[in-house]
Amino acid sequence: MPLPAAPVLHTVHLVGAGPGDPELLTLKALRVLRQATVILVDDLVGEQVLACALEGLDPAPRIVPVGKRGGCESTPQAFIEKLLVREALAGEKVVRLKGGDPLVFGRAGEEIAALRQAGIPVEVVNGITAGLAAVNALGTGWTDRRHAQGVMLVTGHPQTGGAGPDWDAIGAAAASGLTLVIYMGVTQAPRLVEQLLPRLGPDWPAAAVQAASTPGQRQVRATLGTLVDTLAREQLGSPAVLVLGRVLEAAALAQWAAQAAPASQAQASA
């Protein structure tokens, strides 16, 4: 009697769901999701993203929630990696769906290493990261040729037992002309502000965007010196991104110019 054939080994896809707006999902991500038989989904993936991506699909893939959110009880990373390997070796078409982009604070490197060690092919499908959606909501960008010659993406949520980022060095880089985009930094804002103030000063432009690109989006503008009080007063919480830098001044000037233009045009035609 012949032995049963081994399951076909499919490529595992680590897919970026984007910041939450279903229309920001890439065409490649949509195709991969609709071909999947199992989808491991993070907490930060918007419900509308999956609903839109899988609309009308029959049979629908099996959805496995594997929540990971800073400050909350999370599915252990080692368990997620074992689950990815197990499902792939069973012949499933596996998608690991993450909020934003898998390569931006998404632990993609750990999952790629685990899959490759098991001999499983893996591919990353990029998504729009929340930090980019956040500056878009603020009417600016990461860079500006006059005000910001680069951008630095930093996590405000250090690994348990880890030292965390060197905020003095980060502050010096921001002062030199880099926009500072801080993920998972709202709950750590008092500590971050305290360590950045010596380098940047209390008047440094600051902002925060919660749930960028979604119907629940909220944003506030402040300065580094008023940021903590502003977050508390406006009750902004996770998921949110902090943005620090002169690009925010450029955006404010552009907004003022746009508002002033109609009045100037009206006076000229009078």
PDB file of N, CA, C and O in Angstrom, residues 11-18 24-33 35 94-104 108 112 122-129:
ATOM      1  N   THR A  11       4.065  28.857   0.215  1.00  0.00           N
ATOM      2  CA  THR A  11       4.740  30.017   0.794  1.00  0.00           C
ATOM      3  C   THR A  11       3.848  30.674   1.835  1.00  0.00           C
ATOM      4  O   THR A  11       2.659  30.897   1.593  1.00  0.00           O
ATOM      5  N   VAL A  12       4.401  30.968   3.000  1.00  0.00           N
ATOM      6  CA  VAL A  12       3.686  31.735   4.019  1.00  0.00           C
ATOM      7  C   VAL A  12       3.877  33.212   3.719  1.00  0.00           C
ATOM      8  O   VAL A  12       4.992  33.664   3.453  1.00  0.00           O
ATOM      9  N   HIS A  13       2.798  33.967   3.768  1.00  0.00           N
ATOM     10  CA  HIS A  13       2.862  35.404   3.492  1.00  0.00           C
ATOM     11  C   HIS A  13       2.643  36.203   4.771  1.00  0.00           C
ATOM     12  O   HIS A  13       1.662  35.969   5.491  1.00  0.00           O
ATOM     13  N   LEU A  14       3.571  37.107   5.049  1.00  0.00           N
ATOM     14  CA  LEU A  14       3.402  38.086   6.129  1.00  0.00           C
ATOM     15  C   LEU A  14       2.888  39.360   5.477  1.00  0.00           C
ATOM     16  O   LEU A  14       3.605  40.022   4.727  1.00  0.00           O
ATOM     17  N   VAL A  15       1.633  39.684   5.748  1.00  0.00           N
ATOM     18  CA  VAL A  15       0.940  40.730   4.993  1.00  0.00           C
ATOM     19  C   VAL A  15       0.659  41.940   5.877  1.00  0.00           C
ATOM     20  O   VAL A  15       0.161  41.806   7.000  1.00  0.00           O
ATOM     21  N   GLY A  16       0.948  43.123   5.343  1.00  0.00           N
ATOM     22  CA  GLY A  16       0.609  44.372   6.019  1.00  0.00           C
ATOM     23  C   GLY A  16      -0.805  44.795   5.669  1.00  0.00           C
ATOM     24  O   GLY A  16      -1.129  44.988   4.502  1.00  0.00           O
ATOM     25  N   ALA A  17      -1.646  44.957   6.701  1.00  0.00           N
ATOM     26  CA  ALA A  17      -3.040  45.348   6.487  1.00  0.00           C
ATOM     27  C   ALA A  17      -3.206  46.851   6.338  1.00  0.00           C
ATOM     28  O   ALA A  17      -4.307  47.326   6.065  1.00  0.00           O
ATOM     29  N   GLY A  18      -2.107  47.604   6.527  1.00  0.00           N
ATOM     30  CA  GLY A  18      -2.226  49.053   6.483  1.00  0.00           C
ATOM     31  C   GLY A  18      -2.754  49.604   7.794  1.00  0.00           C
ATOM     32  O   GLY A  18      -2.975  48.872   8.763  1.00  0.00           O
ATOM     33  N   LEU A  24      -6.778  51.294   1.592  1.00  0.00           N
ATOM     34  CA  LEU A  24      -5.324  51.405   1.566  1.00  0.00           C
ATOM     35  C   LEU A  24      -4.647  50.036   1.507  1.00  0.00           C
ATOM     36  O   LEU A  24      -3.422  49.955   1.457  1.00  0.00           O
ATOM     37  N   LEU A  25      -5.429  48.964   1.494  1.00  0.00           N
ATOM     38  CA  LEU A  25      -4.875  47.620   1.325  1.00  0.00           C
ATOM     39  C   LEU A  25      -4.351  47.483  -0.109  1.00  0.00           C
ATOM     40  O   LEU A  25      -5.011  47.892  -1.066  1.00  0.00           O
ATOM     41  N   THR A  26      -3.159  46.907  -0.285  1.00  0.00           N
ATOM     42  CA  THR A  26      -2.605  46.784  -1.631  1.00  0.00           C
ATOM     43  C   THR A  26      -3.297  45.672  -2.414  1.00  0.00           C
ATOM     44  O   THR A  26      -3.906  44.770  -1.840  1.00  0.00           O
ATOM     45  N   LEU A  27      -3.184  45.743  -3.723  1.00  0.00           N
ATOM     46  CA  LEU A  27      -3.775  44.716  -4.583  1.00  0.00           C
ATOM     47  C   LEU A  27      -3.148  43.353  -4.320  1.00  0.00           C
ATOM     48  O   LEU A  27      -3.832  42.328  -4.329  1.00  0.00           O
ATOM     49  N   LYS A  28      -1.836  43.341  -4.063  1.00  0.00           N
ATOM     50  CA  LYS A  28      -1.165  42.069  -3.787  1.00  0.00           C
ATOM     51  C   LYS A  28      -1.661  41.481  -2.474  1.00  0.00           C
ATOM     52  O   LYS A  28      -1.906  40.267  -2.370  1.00  0.00           O
ATOM     53  N   ALA A  29      -1.819  42.324  -1.456  1.00  0.00           N
ATOM     54  CA  ALA A  29      -2.337  41.844  -0.179  1.00  0.00           C
ATOM     55  C   ALA A  29      -3.736  41.269  -0.353  1.00  0.00           C
ATOM     56  O   ALA A  29      -4.068  40.215   0.208  1.00  0.00           O
ATOM     57  N   LEU A  30      -4.560  41.921  -1.139  1.00  0.00           N
ATOM     58  CA  LEU A  30      -5.925  41.445  -1.381  1.00  0.00           C
ATOM     59  C   LEU A  30      -5.912  40.073  -2.057  1.00  0.00           C
ATOM     60  O   LEU A  30      -6.644  39.158  -1.665  1.00  0.00           O
ATOM     61  N   ARG A  31      -5.044  39.918  -3.053  1.00  0.00           N
ATOM     62  CA  ARG A  31      -4.963  38.631  -3.759  1.00  0.00           C
ATOM     63  C   ARG A  31      -4.519  37.514  -2.820  1.00  0.00           C
ATOM     64  O   ARG A  31      -5.116  36.422  -2.807  1.00  0.00           O
ATOM     65  N   VAL A  32      -3.494  37.784  -2.021  1.00  0.00           N
ATOM     66  CA  VAL A  32      -2.963  36.756  -1.112  1.00  0.00           C
ATOM     67  C   VAL A  32      -4.008  36.376  -0.062  1.00  0.00           C
ATOM     68  O   VAL A  32      -4.183  35.198   0.269  1.00  0.00           O
ATOM     69  N   LEU A  33      -4.710  37.358   0.466  1.00  0.00           N
ATOM     70  CA  LEU A  33      -5.736  37.088   1.481  1.00  0.00           C
ATOM     71  C   LEU A  33      -6.856  36.211   0.913  1.00  0.00           C
ATOM     72  O   LEU A  33      -7.359  35.301   1.582  1.00  0.00           O
ATOM     73  N   GLN A  35      -6.618  34.053  -1.383  1.00  0.00           N
ATOM     74  CA  GLN A  35      -6.129  32.709  -1.701  1.00  0.00           C
ATOM     75  C   GLN A  35      -5.834  31.894  -0.443  1.00  0.00           C
ATOM     76  O   GLN A  35      -5.617  30.681  -0.518  1.00  0.00           O
ATOM     77  N   VAL A  94      -1.035  29.861   4.335  1.00  0.00           N
ATOM     78  CA  VAL A  94      -1.055  30.648   5.563  1.00  0.00           C
ATOM     79  C   VAL A  94      -0.718  32.109   5.284  1.00  0.00           C
ATOM     80  O   VAL A  94       0.256  32.419   4.599  1.00  0.00           O
ATOM     81  N   VAL A  95      -1.535  32.990   5.861  1.00  0.00           N
ATOM     82  CA  VAL A  95      -1.252  34.422   5.862  1.00  0.00           C
ATOM     83  C   VAL A  95      -1.174  34.898   7.305  1.00  0.00           C
ATOM     84  O   VAL A  95      -2.034  34.570   8.127  1.00  0.00           O
ATOM     85  N   ARG A  96      -0.117  35.618   7.610  1.00  0.00           N
ATOM     86  CA  ARG A  96       0.025  36.287   8.915  1.00  0.00           C
ATOM     87  C   ARG A  96      -0.286  37.751   8.666  1.00  0.00           C
ATOM     88  O   ARG A  96       0.488  38.463   8.020  1.00  0.00           O
ATOM     89  N   LEU A  97      -1.459  38.222   9.112  1.00  0.00           N
ATOM     90  CA  LEU A  97      -1.933  39.573   8.813  1.00  0.00           C
ATOM     91  C   LEU A  97      -1.637  40.498   9.989  1.00  0.00           C
ATOM     92  O   LEU A  97      -2.085  40.262  11.108  1.00  0.00           O
ATOM     93  N   LYS A  98      -0.879  41.555   9.688  1.00  0.00           N
ATOM     94  CA  LYS A  98      -0.437  42.491  10.729  1.00  0.00           C
ATOM     95  C   LYS A  98      -0.903  43.898  10.389  1.00  0.00           C
ATOM     96  O   LYS A  98      -0.975  44.278   9.220  1.00  0.00           O
ATOM     97  N   GLY A  99      -1.183  44.688  11.423  1.00  0.00           N
ATOM     98  CA  GLY A  99      -1.508  46.083  11.189  1.00  0.00           C
ATOM     99  C   GLY A  99      -0.312  46.835  10.633  1.00  0.00           C
ATOM    100  O   GLY A  99       0.835  46.543  10.955  1.00  0.00           O
ATOM    101  N   GLY A 100      -0.578  47.824   9.770  1.00  0.00           N
ATOM    102  CA  GLY A 100       0.509  48.619   9.196  1.00  0.00           C
ATOM    103  C   GLY A 100       1.364  47.810   8.247  1.00  0.00           C
ATOM    104  O   GLY A 100       0.866  47.188   7.319  1.00  0.00           O
ATOM    105  N   ASP A 101       2.675  47.805   8.494  1.00  0.00           N
ATOM    106  CA  ASP A 101       3.627  47.051   7.683  1.00  0.00           C
ATOM    107  C   ASP A 101       4.322  46.028   8.568  1.00  0.00           C
ATOM    108  O   ASP A 101       4.761  46.365   9.680  1.00  0.00           O
ATOM    109  N   PRO A 102       4.474  44.781   8.105  1.00  0.00           N
ATOM    110  CA  PRO A 102       5.103  43.748   8.938  1.00  0.00           C
ATOM    111  C   PRO A 102       6.526  44.069   9.352  1.00  0.00           C
ATOM    112  O   PRO A 102       6.996  43.597  10.392  1.00  0.00           O
ATOM    113  N   LEU A 103       7.223  44.877   8.541  1.00  0.00           N
ATOM    114  CA  LEU A 103       8.633  45.146   8.807  1.00  0.00           C
ATOM    115  C   LEU A 103       8.855  46.353   9.712  1.00  0.00           C
ATOM    116  O   LEU A 103      10.003  46.691  10.017  1.00  0.00           O
ATOM    117  N   VAL A 104       7.784  47.017  10.134  1.00  0.00           N
ATOM    118  CA  VAL A 104       7.898  48.180  11.023  1.00  0.00           C
ATOM    119  C   VAL A 104       7.311  47.805  12.376  1.00  0.00           C
ATOM    120  O   VAL A 104       6.089  47.825  12.574  1.00  0.00           O
ATOM    121  N   ALA A 108       8.380  40.839  12.315  1.00  0.00           N
ATOM    122  CA  ALA A 108       8.473  40.005  11.120  1.00  0.00           C
ATOM    123  C   ALA A 108       9.783  39.237  11.087  1.00  0.00           C
ATOM    124  O   ALA A 108       9.820  38.075  10.658  1.00  0.00           O
ATOM    125  N   ILE A 112      10.031  35.312  10.236  1.00  0.00           N
ATOM    126  CA  ILE A 112      10.756  34.881   9.042  1.00  0.00           C
ATOM    127  C   ILE A 112      11.822  33.856   9.414  1.00  0.00           C
ATOM    128  O   ILE A 112      11.972  32.817   8.757  1.00  0.00           O
ATOM    129  N   VAL A 122       8.890  31.934   2.701  1.00  0.00           N
ATOM    130  CA  VAL A 122       8.126  33.033   3.282  1.00  0.00           C
ATOM    131  C   VAL A 122       8.317  34.290   2.440  1.00  0.00           C
ATOM    132  O   VAL A 122       9.397  34.510   1.876  1.00  0.00           O
ATOM    133  N   GLU A 123       7.273  35.084   2.347  1.00  0.00           N
ATOM    134  CA  GLU A 123       7.315  36.329   1.569  1.00  0.00           C
ATOM    135  C   GLU A 123       6.577  37.413   2.346  1.00  0.00           C
ATOM    136  O   GLU A 123       5.523  37.160   2.938  1.00  0.00           O
ATOM    137  N   VAL A 124       7.131  38.623   2.325  1.00  0.00           N
ATOM    138  CA  VAL A 124       6.498  39.767   2.973  1.00  0.00           C
ATOM    139  C   VAL A 124       5.747  40.594   1.932  1.00  0.00           C
ATOM    140  O   VAL A 124       6.272  40.880   0.853  1.00  0.00           O
ATOM    141  N   VAL A 125       4.509  40.957   2.263  1.00  0.00           N
ATOM    142  CA  VAL A 125       3.715  41.860   1.428  1.00  0.00           C
ATOM    143  C   VAL A 125       3.556  43.154   2.224  1.00  0.00           C
ATOM    144  O   VAL A 125       2.853  43.192   3.232  1.00  0.00           O
ATOM    145  N   ASN A 126       4.218  44.195   1.771  1.00  0.00           N
ATOM    146  CA  ASN A 126       4.247  45.441   2.531  1.00  0.00           C
ATOM    147  C   ASN A 126       2.876  46.116   2.602  1.00  0.00           C
ATOM    148  O   ASN A 126       2.032  45.936   1.731  1.00  0.00           O
ATOM    149  N   GLY A 127       2.698  46.884   3.670  1.00  0.00           N
ATOM    150  CA  GLY A 127       1.496  47.692   3.845  1.00  0.00           C
ATOM    151  C   GLY A 127       1.870  49.093   4.276  1.00  0.00           C
ATOM    152  O   GLY A 127       3.008  49.342   4.694  1.00  0.00           O
ATOM    153  N   ILE A 128       0.925  50.014   4.195  1.00  0.00           N
ATOM    154  CA  ILE A 128       1.183  51.386   4.624  1.00  0.00           C
ATOM    155  C   ILE A 128       1.256  51.417   6.141  1.00  0.00           C
ATOM    156  O   ILE A 128       0.335  50.993   6.829  1.00  0.00           O
ATOM    157  N   THR A 129       2.365  51.927   6.658  1.00  0.00           N
ATOM    158  CA  THR A 129       2.557  51.947   8.094  1.00  0.00           C
ATOM    159  C   THR A 129       1.792  53.096   8.752  1.00  0.00           C
ATOM    160  O   THR A 129       1.563  54.146   8.134  1.00  0.00           O
TER     161      THR A 129
END
